[in-house]
Amino acid sequence: MVQNKETLMETDDSENTSINNEIFTRESANYQDLASKYRDISDNYSKQFAKIYTARITELSKVLIEKTREKWGNVKIHQLSELAESEGEKCIIIGTLYKHQQNKPSILKELSEDEQLVLPVVRDDYCSDDDQVFLEDDTSRIKLVGNNVNIKDIVTGVVCAVLGHQDENSSFKVEEWCFPGCLPQEKITSTKGKLVLISGLELATTEANVELNLLIEWLCGMIGDADTQKEGASIVRVIIAGNSIRGSSDNHINKGLQGGKAIDQAVSKEIAIGTKKMDDLLSELAKFCCVTLMPGQHDIATFMMPQKPLHSCMFPQSRRYNSVNGATNPWIGKIGNCLISGTSGQPIDDLIKVSGANYLSPIEWLERTLNWRHFCPTAPDTLPCYPDYEKDKFIMEECPNIYFAGNMNKFETKLWKGENKQIVRLICIPKFSTTKTIVVVDLESFETRTVSFGTS
């Protein structure tokens, strides 16, 4: 059996026995939550969301000016308002990408009298043949054209530099692109132990099953031979990355009709049952291992990014254990000497919807966010977020060693290597509700594997 060497609560002595009478002490590692900036967020809605873009371009343009000098030499950098005076001249412009899409969600459309009785069409993506790309700064906006403009690769909110010239149609013909790039990475000493990543438990809509019971018993060191239990004892922390209670939003609109109220009551009951299941699961895990719990898109948490931790009052049993730590989404933290960051998946899902680039996998979009230095580039355009106008808190400030996205349809991983010798383990965590699979990462070597609890 695996026993936690940090006493979390007094447990019955019967829990410290095993068939082979061999007890393994679980490894431990120092834990730091570095995401305090996501807890202290402004809820002042009197400010315009456009201020977020101003803060974003102000900070990242400084980086881009240096990078363009290294990449393109002394080519002149123009503000967009100055381009009219230099038509045809090769130059650099720096700004924020904007992708004009008619199919994007719009509150004005939803509130319009002509459409208020029509249910919105559910779309897999927001793309159409009429999409157009612009670059904008604090002064104006210009349309980007040319063979080097792949509309599907472009998303709103990314700050970049563009080399080219203004043509006779007052558009900017793009020759090359430059993005902020991944941050430098601090050298770290190795950390012993393993990290388990789980996502998409969806307990409200998942019946009690063998796979979930096997997962709990495996994490608690209750199953397997001595070698399996010894390996399980190396797990220093479990990160649960979102959608633990629900896996989808309500699929109805309550208009005050009897059917709507009945569905509301059913959904409320479903959520209450799911929350109780999650509390039971956490209280069981907390006796044997440390857990970081992140909210997801459909959990009972703030809807806008960054999401605050799930409130501890929802989990009366597990809240008694100091081994359960509520976390924000996105989350940044240290386990031992290893810097880890990630989200519950909303930014990657939104990037896929906005781009419609089916030829790119989620792991490739995760990689691109590193190059853009931004966790959620499409916020606030298509990804709801708080109107924090003083600073864009989604800008990356450190290069992680492990970077993950939760609630993906399948497992993907890549050991990404940057231009400045950065090494980042990228991970897409599969939904446990559909794949019955978790991810195990060795914090010393960054080797990654999956463990499946499926019975079929």
Short mmCIF file of C-alpha atoms in Angstrom, two decimals:
data_model
loop_
_atom_site.label_atom_id
_atom_site.label_comp_id
_atom_site.label_asym_id
_atom_site.label_seq_id
_atom_site.Cartn_x
_atom_site.Cartn_y
_atom_site.Cartn_z
CA MET A 1 0.00 0.00 0.00
CA VAL A 2 1.05 3.59 -0.63
CA GLN A 3 1.04 5.84 2.41
CA ASN A 4 1.41 9.63 2.37
CA LYS A 5 4.33 10.63 4.54
CA GLU A 6 2.71 14.00 5.24
CA THR A 7 -0.03 13.43 7.82
CA LEU A 8 -3.15 14.99 6.40
CA MET A 9 -5.71 13.68 8.91
CA GLU A 10 -5.65 10.89 11.41
CA THR A 11 -6.85 7.74 9.68
CA ASP A 12 -7.83 4.34 10.93
CA ASP A 13 -4.86 1.94 11.33
CA SER A 14 -6.68 -0.59 9.14
CA GLU A 15 -5.87 1.65 6.17
CA ASN A 16 -2.15 1.03 6.65
CA THR A 17 -2.25 -2.66 5.80
CA SER A 18 -1.83 -4.50 2.52
CA ILE A 19 -1.92 -8.02 1.23
CA ASN A 20 1.87 -8.33 1.07
CA ASN A 21 2.32 -6.33 4.31
CA GLU A 22 4.66 -3.95 2.46
CA ILE A 23 4.19 -0.23 2.89
CA PHE A 24 5.62 2.34 0.50
CA THR A 25 6.04 5.95 1.56
CA ARG A 26 4.80 8.38 -1.05
CA GLU A 27 7.31 10.85 -2.45
CA SER A 28 6.69 14.52 -1.77
CA ALA A 29 7.72 17.80 -3.39
CA ASN A 30 7.42 21.44 -2.44
CA TYR A 31 4.33 23.10 -3.90
CA GLN A 32 3.87 26.76 -4.81
CA ASP A 33 0.79 28.34 -6.34
CA LEU A 34 2.06 31.26 -8.44
CA ALA A 35 -1.31 32.27 -9.89
CA SER A 36 -2.27 34.90 -7.33
CA LYS A 37 -2.71 37.47 -10.11
CA TYR A 38 -5.69 35.46 -11.36
CA ARG A 39 -7.35 35.56 -7.95
CA ASP A 40 -7.03 39.33 -7.63
CA ILE A 41 -9.00 40.40 -10.67
CA SER A 42 -10.97 43.57 -11.31
CA ASP A 43 -14.75 43.31 -11.55
CA ASN A 44 -15.17 46.94 -12.59
CA TYR A 45 -17.38 46.71 -15.68
CA SER A 46 -17.46 50.46 -16.27
CA LYS A 47 -14.28 50.17 -18.36
CA GLN A 48 -14.21 49.25 -22.03
CA PHE A 49 -12.77 45.86 -22.98
CA ALA A 50 -10.67 47.60 -25.64
CA LYS A 51 -8.34 48.68 -22.83
CA ILE A 52 -7.17 45.06 -22.61
CA TYR A 53 -5.82 45.27 -26.15
CA THR A 54 -4.11 48.55 -25.34
CA ALA A 55 -2.37 46.98 -22.35
CA ARG A 56 -1.44 43.93 -24.43
CA ILE A 57 0.14 45.81 -27.31
CA THR A 58 1.91 48.25 -24.98
CA GLU A 59 3.76 45.42 -23.27
CA LEU A 60 4.44 43.11 -26.22
CA SER A 61 5.41 45.82 -28.73
CA LYS A 62 8.55 46.48 -26.67
CA VAL A 63 9.59 42.86 -27.22
CA LEU A 64 8.73 43.00 -30.92
CA ILE A 65 10.79 46.12 -31.58
CA GLU A 66 13.91 44.28 -30.39
CA LYS A 67 13.05 41.11 -32.30
CA THR A 68 12.42 42.96 -35.58
CA ARG A 69 15.81 44.67 -35.28
CA GLU A 70 17.45 41.25 -34.94
CA LYS A 71 15.41 39.71 -37.77
CA TRP A 72 15.08 42.51 -40.34
CA GLY A 73 17.81 44.98 -39.43
CA ASN A 74 17.16 48.71 -39.62
CA VAL A 75 13.95 48.65 -41.63
CA LYS A 76 11.82 51.58 -40.47
CA ILE A 77 8.95 50.90 -38.07
CA HIS A 78 5.80 52.90 -38.84
CA GLN A 79 2.63 53.50 -36.92
CA LEU A 80 -0.41 52.71 -39.04
CA SER A 81 -1.38 56.37 -39.23
CA GLU A 82 1.96 57.13 -40.94
CA LEU A 83 1.59 54.62 -43.78
CA ALA A 84 -0.21 57.03 -46.11
CA GLU A 85 3.01 59.06 -46.36
CA SER A 86 5.12 56.04 -47.36
CA GLU A 87 3.05 54.13 -49.93
CA GLY A 88 5.12 51.42 -51.62
CA GLU A 89 8.00 51.77 -49.16
CA LYS A 90 9.08 48.59 -47.35
CA CYS A 91 8.50 49.01 -43.64
CA ILE A 92 7.48 47.28 -40.43
CA ILE A 93 4.18 47.73 -38.64
CA ILE A 94 3.36 46.43 -35.17
CA GLY A 95 -0.16 45.82 -33.95
CA THR A 96 -2.88 43.44 -32.85
CA LEU A 97 -4.46 41.07 -35.34
CA TYR A 98 -8.20 41.35 -35.88
CA LYS A 99 -10.13 38.76 -37.87
CA HIS A 100 -13.44 40.05 -39.17
CA GLN A 101 -15.92 37.15 -39.09
CA GLN A 102 -19.66 37.45 -39.65
CA ASN A 103 -20.29 34.14 -37.87
CA LYS A 104 -18.70 35.10 -34.58
CA PRO A 105 -21.06 35.34 -31.58
CA SER A 106 -22.46 38.83 -31.18
CA ILE A 107 -24.49 40.18 -28.29
CA LEU A 108 -25.98 42.78 -30.63
CA LYS A 109 -27.34 40.05 -32.88
CA GLU A 110 -28.74 38.17 -29.92
CA LEU A 111 -30.57 41.26 -28.69
CA SER A 112 -31.83 42.47 -32.03
CA GLU A 113 -35.60 42.52 -32.46
CA ASP A 114 -35.42 40.61 -35.71
CA GLU A 115 -33.58 37.66 -34.19
CA GLN A 116 -34.60 37.52 -30.55
CA LEU A 117 -37.11 34.71 -31.19
CA VAL A 118 -34.66 32.62 -33.19
CA LEU A 119 -32.35 30.19 -31.39
CA PRO A 120 -28.67 30.75 -32.28
CA VAL A 121 -27.20 28.20 -34.64
CA VAL A 122 -24.56 26.01 -32.99
CA ARG A 123 -21.39 26.16 -35.10
CA ASP A 124 -18.25 24.06 -35.06
CA ASP A 125 -16.32 27.14 -36.13
CA TYR A 126 -16.92 30.80 -36.99
CA CYS A 127 -15.24 30.80 -40.40
CA SER A 128 -16.57 31.70 -43.82
CA ASP A 129 -15.22 32.67 -47.24
CA ASP A 130 -15.85 36.33 -46.43
CA ASP A 131 -13.43 36.49 -43.47
CA GLN A 132 -10.89 39.32 -43.60
CA VAL A 133 -7.74 40.05 -41.59
CA PHE A 134 -6.66 43.44 -40.23
CA LEU A 135 -3.84 44.76 -38.09
CA GLU A 136 -4.66 47.57 -35.71
CA ASP A 137 -2.80 49.76 -33.23
CA ASP A 138 -3.84 52.74 -31.12
CA THR A 139 -4.14 54.96 -34.19
CA SER A 140 -5.96 53.01 -36.91
CA ARG A 141 -6.49 49.70 -38.72
CA ILE A 142 -5.26 48.30 -42.05
CA LYS A 143 -6.24 45.23 -44.06
CA LEU A 144 -3.54 42.56 -44.54
CA VAL A 145 -3.26 40.94 -47.97
CA GLY A 146 -0.85 38.83 -50.01
CA ASN A 147 0.21 35.22 -50.47
CA ASN A 148 1.78 35.18 -47.01
CA VAL A 149 -1.58 35.79 -45.34
CA ASN A 150 -3.19 32.46 -44.47
CA ILE A 151 -6.52 33.44 -42.95
CA LYS A 152 -6.97 30.11 -41.19
CA ASP A 153 -3.67 30.52 -39.34
CA ILE A 154 -4.69 33.92 -38.01
CA VAL A 155 -6.72 34.66 -34.87
CA THR A 156 -7.88 37.87 -33.27
CA GLY A 157 -5.84 39.19 -30.35
CA VAL A 158 -2.33 38.14 -31.32
CA VAL A 159 0.23 40.93 -31.18
CA CYS A 160 2.81 40.72 -33.97
CA ALA A 161 5.08 42.65 -36.33
CA VAL A 162 4.66 42.54 -40.11
CA LEU A 163 7.18 43.33 -42.84
CA GLY A 164 5.81 44.60 -46.15
CA HIS A 165 4.42 47.70 -47.82
CA GLN A 166 1.16 49.56 -48.39
CA ASP A 167 -0.26 48.97 -51.87
CA GLU A 168 -2.38 51.14 -54.13
CA ASN A 169 -5.59 49.85 -52.49
CA SER A 170 -4.46 51.11 -49.07
CA SER A 171 -3.98 47.52 -47.89
CA PHE A 172 -0.73 46.18 -46.47
CA LYS A 173 0.98 43.47 -48.53
CA VAL A 174 2.68 41.07 -46.12
CA GLU A 175 6.13 39.64 -46.84
CA GLU A 176 7.08 38.21 -43.43
CA TRP A 177 5.78 37.83 -39.89
CA CYS A 178 7.40 38.23 -36.49
CA PHE A 179 5.86 37.16 -33.17
CA PRO A 180 7.05 37.84 -29.60
CA GLY A 181 8.47 34.31 -29.28
CA CYS A 182 8.84 32.11 -26.23
CA LEU A 183 10.34 33.65 -23.12
CA PRO A 184 13.82 32.68 -21.90
CA GLN A 185 13.79 29.71 -19.55
CA GLU A 186 15.55 29.41 -16.23
CA LYS A 187 17.75 26.38 -15.71
CA ILE A 188 16.37 24.09 -13.05
CA THR A 189 17.67 21.26 -10.93
CA SER A 190 15.87 17.97 -11.30
CA THR A 191 12.79 17.14 -9.24
CA LYS A 192 12.13 13.57 -8.23
CA GLY A 193 8.61 12.23 -8.48
CA LYS A 194 5.77 12.03 -10.93
CA LEU A 195 2.82 14.24 -11.75
CA VAL A 196 -0.62 12.92 -12.74
CA LEU A 197 -2.86 15.03 -15.00
CA ILE A 198 -6.60 14.31 -15.19
CA SER A 199 -9.33 16.20 -17.00
CA GLY A 200 -13.02 15.94 -17.85
CA LEU A 201 -14.31 13.59 -15.15
CA GLU A 202 -17.86 14.92 -15.77
CA LEU A 203 -19.27 13.21 -12.68
CA ALA A 204 -22.73 14.77 -12.96
CA THR A 205 -23.46 12.87 -16.16
CA THR A 206 -21.32 9.78 -15.55
CA GLU A 207 -22.75 6.77 -13.80
CA ALA A 208 -20.68 4.95 -11.19
CA ASN A 209 -18.28 2.79 -13.14
CA VAL A 210 -15.39 0.40 -12.77
CA GLU A 211 -12.97 2.74 -14.56
CA LEU A 212 -13.39 5.55 -12.04
CA ASN A 213 -13.07 3.15 -9.10
CA LEU A 214 -9.91 1.70 -10.63
CA LEU A 215 -8.49 5.20 -11.02
CA ILE A 216 -9.12 6.05 -7.37
CA GLU A 217 -7.68 2.77 -6.13
CA TRP A 218 -4.62 3.11 -8.37
CA LEU A 219 -3.90 6.66 -7.14
CA CYS A 220 -4.37 5.55 -3.53
CA GLY A 221 -2.07 2.55 -3.97
CA MET A 222 -4.76 -0.03 -3.32
CA ILE A 223 -4.28 -2.22 -6.39
CA GLY A 224 -1.44 -3.90 -8.26
CA ASP A 225 1.62 -5.83 -7.24
CA ALA A 226 4.55 -4.46 -5.25
CA ASP A 227 6.19 -2.93 -8.35
CA THR A 228 2.98 -1.15 -9.35
CA GLN A 229 2.49 0.23 -5.87
CA LYS A 230 6.11 1.32 -5.66
CA GLU A 231 5.69 3.25 -8.90
CA GLY A 232 2.45 4.77 -7.58
CA ALA A 233 4.31 5.97 -4.50
CA SER A 234 6.39 8.26 -6.75
CA ILE A 235 3.30 10.38 -7.57
CA VAL A 236 3.78 13.68 -5.75
CA ARG A 237 0.66 15.48 -6.99
CA VAL A 238 -2.51 15.09 -9.03
CA ILE A 239 -3.76 18.03 -11.12
CA ILE A 240 -7.45 17.84 -12.09
CA ALA A 241 -7.87 20.25 -15.00
CA GLY A 242 -11.52 21.23 -15.28
CA ASN A 243 -15.00 19.92 -16.10
CA SER A 244 -15.01 17.64 -13.10
CA ILE A 245 -18.74 18.03 -12.48
CA ARG A 246 -20.32 18.79 -15.87
CA GLY A 247 -19.11 18.30 -19.39
CA SER A 248 -21.50 20.55 -21.34
CA SER A 249 -23.64 23.61 -20.80
CA ASP A 250 -27.41 23.52 -20.54
CA ASN A 251 -28.95 22.74 -23.91
CA HIS A 252 -32.18 24.58 -23.26
CA ILE A 253 -33.32 28.16 -22.78
CA ASN A 254 -35.66 28.85 -19.88
CA LYS A 255 -38.51 31.06 -21.11
CA GLY A 256 -40.64 30.60 -18.01
CA LEU A 257 -42.56 27.68 -19.45
CA GLN A 258 -43.35 24.59 -17.38
CA GLY A 259 -41.00 22.44 -19.47
CA GLY A 260 -38.16 24.91 -18.97
CA LYS A 261 -38.62 24.95 -15.19
CA ALA A 262 -38.72 21.17 -15.07
CA ILE A 263 -35.45 20.98 -17.00
CA ASP A 264 -33.94 23.60 -14.68
CA GLN A 265 -34.81 21.47 -11.68
CA ALA A 266 -33.39 18.35 -13.32
CA VAL A 267 -30.14 20.13 -14.17
CA SER A 268 -29.85 21.49 -10.61
CA LYS A 269 -30.34 18.03 -9.19
CA GLU A 270 -27.79 16.61 -11.62
CA ILE A 271 -25.20 19.21 -10.58
CA ALA A 272 -25.85 18.57 -6.88
CA ILE A 273 -25.28 14.84 -7.39
CA GLY A 274 -22.11 15.51 -9.41
CA THR A 275 -20.76 17.87 -6.74
CA LYS A 276 -21.35 15.24 -4.04
CA LYS A 277 -19.53 12.64 -6.15
CA MET A 278 -16.61 15.03 -6.59
CA ASP A 279 -16.45 15.69 -2.85
CA ASP A 280 -16.38 11.95 -2.17
CA LEU A 281 -13.62 11.44 -4.73
CA LEU A 282 -11.50 14.29 -3.39
CA SER A 283 -11.86 13.19 0.22
CA GLU A 284 -10.71 9.70 -0.76
CA LEU A 285 -7.70 10.97 -2.73
CA ALA A 286 -6.76 13.53 -0.08
CA LYS A 287 -5.88 10.80 2.41
CA PHE A 288 -3.13 9.49 0.19
CA CYS A 289 -1.95 12.17 -2.26
CA CYS A 290 -1.94 15.92 -2.89
CA VAL A 291 -4.46 17.36 -5.35
CA THR A 292 -4.72 20.63 -7.29
CA LEU A 293 -8.28 21.24 -8.48
CA MET A 294 -8.89 23.63 -11.39
CA PRO A 295 -12.33 24.79 -12.61
CA GLY A 296 -13.47 24.19 -16.19
CA GLN A 297 -15.85 25.78 -18.64
CA HIS A 298 -18.92 23.92 -17.36
CA ASP A 299 -18.06 23.67 -13.67
CA ILE A 300 -19.80 25.71 -10.98
CA ALA A 301 -17.34 28.58 -11.15
CA THR A 302 -17.01 32.04 -12.66
CA PHE A 303 -17.76 31.79 -16.37
CA MET A 304 -15.27 34.43 -17.49
CA MET A 305 -11.53 33.90 -17.68
CA PRO A 306 -9.57 33.77 -15.48
CA GLN A 307 -11.80 31.42 -13.52
CA LYS A 308 -11.51 31.56 -9.77
CA PRO A 309 -11.06 28.33 -7.77
CA LEU A 310 -14.10 26.18 -7.08
CA HIS A 311 -15.44 27.32 -3.71
CA SER A 312 -14.45 25.05 -0.84
CA CYS A 313 -17.99 25.13 0.60
CA MET A 314 -19.05 22.89 -2.30
CA PHE A 315 -16.88 20.12 -0.85
CA PRO A 316 -17.59 19.83 2.90
CA GLN A 317 -15.70 16.55 3.31
CA SER A 318 -12.55 17.24 1.34
CA ARG A 319 -12.18 20.86 2.51
CA ARG A 320 -10.92 19.48 5.83
CA TYR A 321 -7.76 18.18 4.16
CA ASN A 322 -4.82 20.51 3.56
CA SER A 323 -3.74 18.25 0.70
CA VAL A 324 -6.51 19.59 -1.58
CA ASN A 325 -5.66 22.93 -3.17
CA GLY A 326 -8.14 24.94 -5.20
CA ALA A 327 -6.58 26.61 -8.24
CA THR A 328 -7.45 29.16 -10.89
CA ASN A 329 -7.83 28.61 -14.62
CA PRO A 330 -5.28 29.40 -16.09
CA TRP A 331 -2.96 28.09 -13.41
CA ILE A 332 0.76 28.62 -12.82
CA GLY A 333 2.72 26.87 -10.11
CA LYS A 334 5.85 25.09 -9.04
CA ILE A 335 6.15 21.47 -8.01
CA GLY A 336 9.63 21.03 -6.66
CA ASN A 337 11.79 23.04 -9.06
CA CYS A 338 9.54 22.42 -12.05
CA LEU A 339 7.47 25.36 -13.35
CA ILE A 340 4.09 24.21 -14.62
CA SER A 341 1.30 26.16 -16.29
CA GLY A 342 -1.86 25.32 -18.17
CA THR A 343 -5.57 25.77 -18.71
CA SER A 344 -8.67 23.62 -18.65
CA GLY A 345 -8.86 23.85 -22.43
CA GLN A 346 -11.12 26.81 -23.28
CA PRO A 347 -8.40 28.89 -25.02
CA ILE A 348 -7.42 26.01 -27.32
CA ASP A 349 -11.04 25.13 -28.13
CA ASP A 350 -11.71 28.77 -28.97
CA LEU A 351 -8.63 29.04 -31.19
CA ILE A 352 -9.86 26.05 -33.17
CA LYS A 353 -13.33 27.60 -33.57
CA VAL A 354 -11.98 30.95 -34.67
CA SER A 355 -9.45 29.56 -37.12
CA GLY A 356 -11.29 26.61 -38.62
CA ALA A 357 -7.83 25.18 -39.33
CA ASN A 358 -8.67 21.50 -39.19
CA TYR A 359 -5.18 20.60 -40.38
CA LEU A 360 -3.71 21.85 -37.09
CA SER A 361 -3.98 19.69 -33.98
CA PRO A 362 -4.63 21.09 -30.47
CA ILE A 363 -0.97 20.46 -29.54
CA GLU A 364 0.10 22.74 -32.41
CA TRP A 365 -2.19 25.52 -31.16
CA LEU A 366 -0.75 25.03 -27.67
CA GLU A 367 2.71 25.47 -29.16
CA ARG A 368 1.65 28.65 -30.95
CA THR A 369 0.45 30.26 -27.72
CA LEU A 370 4.02 29.87 -26.44
CA ASN A 371 5.28 31.74 -29.50
CA TRP A 372 2.62 34.41 -28.98
CA ARG A 373 3.45 34.67 -25.24
CA HIS A 374 -0.23 34.59 -24.41
CA PHE A 375 -2.51 32.07 -22.68
CA CYS A 376 -5.79 33.35 -24.13
CA PRO A 377 -5.25 35.50 -27.24
CA THR A 378 -8.92 35.39 -28.32
CA ALA A 379 -10.08 36.94 -25.03
CA PRO A 380 -12.13 39.12 -24.86
CA ASP A 381 -13.21 38.84 -28.52
CA THR A 382 -14.72 35.34 -28.49
CA LEU A 383 -13.52 34.04 -25.12
CA PRO A 384 -15.22 35.84 -22.20
CA CYS A 385 -12.88 37.46 -19.69
CA TYR A 386 -12.88 40.11 -16.97
CA PRO A 387 -12.32 43.75 -18.12
CA ASP A 388 -8.94 44.20 -16.44
CA TYR A 389 -7.82 47.36 -18.18
CA GLU A 390 -4.57 48.14 -16.32
CA LYS A 391 -2.65 45.03 -17.38
CA ASP A 392 -3.28 42.00 -19.56
CA LYS A 393 -2.72 39.23 -17.03
CA PHE A 394 -2.83 36.51 -19.68
CA ILE A 395 0.56 37.55 -21.07
CA MET A 396 3.12 34.89 -20.17
CA GLU A 397 5.81 36.13 -17.81
CA GLU A 398 7.87 32.94 -17.49
CA CYS A 399 8.61 29.97 -19.73
CA PRO A 400 7.17 26.81 -18.14
CA ASN A 401 8.80 23.39 -18.07
CA ILE A 402 5.42 21.70 -18.47
CA TYR A 403 2.51 23.36 -20.31
CA PHE A 404 -0.86 21.62 -20.63
CA ALA A 405 -4.41 22.01 -21.91
CA GLY A 406 -7.26 19.97 -20.44
CA ASN A 407 -10.46 18.50 -21.87
CA MET A 408 -9.07 17.55 -25.25
CA ASN A 409 -10.61 14.78 -27.35
CA LYS A 410 -7.40 12.76 -27.36
CA PHE A 411 -3.96 12.63 -25.75
CA GLU A 412 -1.14 14.45 -27.49
CA THR A 413 2.33 15.42 -26.30
CA LYS A 414 5.46 17.04 -27.68
CA LEU A 415 8.85 17.96 -26.27
CA TRP A 416 9.15 21.46 -27.69
CA LYS A 417 12.60 23.02 -28.09
CA GLY A 418 12.95 26.77 -28.56
CA GLU A 419 15.50 28.96 -30.29
CA ASN A 420 17.17 29.85 -26.98
CA LYS A 421 17.44 26.23 -25.79
CA GLN A 422 14.08 26.28 -24.00
CA ILE A 423 12.62 22.82 -23.44
CA VAL A 424 8.89 22.59 -22.73
CA ARG A 425 6.81 19.45 -22.38
CA LEU A 426 3.50 20.21 -24.13
CA ILE A 427 0.55 18.02 -23.11
CA CYS A 428 -3.07 17.76 -24.25
CA ILE A 429 -4.96 15.94 -21.49
CA PRO A 430 -7.76 13.71 -22.80
CA LYS A 431 -11.27 13.77 -21.31
CA PHE A 432 -11.47 10.96 -18.79
CA SER A 433 -15.23 10.60 -19.28
CA THR A 434 -14.74 9.40 -22.87
CA THR A 435 -11.18 8.04 -22.98
CA LYS A 436 -10.78 6.63 -19.43
CA THR A 437 -7.18 7.84 -19.69
CA ILE A 438 -4.88 9.93 -17.52
CA VAL A 439 -1.39 11.33 -18.14
CA VAL A 440 1.69 10.62 -16.01
CA VAL A 441 4.74 12.91 -16.27
CA ASP A 442 8.16 12.21 -14.78
CA LEU A 443 9.26 15.53 -13.25
CA GLU A 444 12.93 14.61 -13.61
CA SER A 445 13.09 13.50 -17.25
CA PHE A 446 9.77 14.97 -18.53
CA GLU A 447 8.99 11.58 -20.03
CA THR A 448 5.24 11.29 -20.48
CA ARG A 449 2.93 8.29 -20.76
CA THR A 450 -0.75 7.52 -20.43
CA VAL A 451 -2.51 5.05 -18.16
CA SER A 452 -5.86 3.76 -19.37
CA PHE A 453 -8.53 2.35 -17.06
CA GLY A 454 -10.89 1.37 -19.87
CA THR A 455 -12.44 -2.09 -19.72
CA SER A 456 -13.25 -2.39 -23.41
#
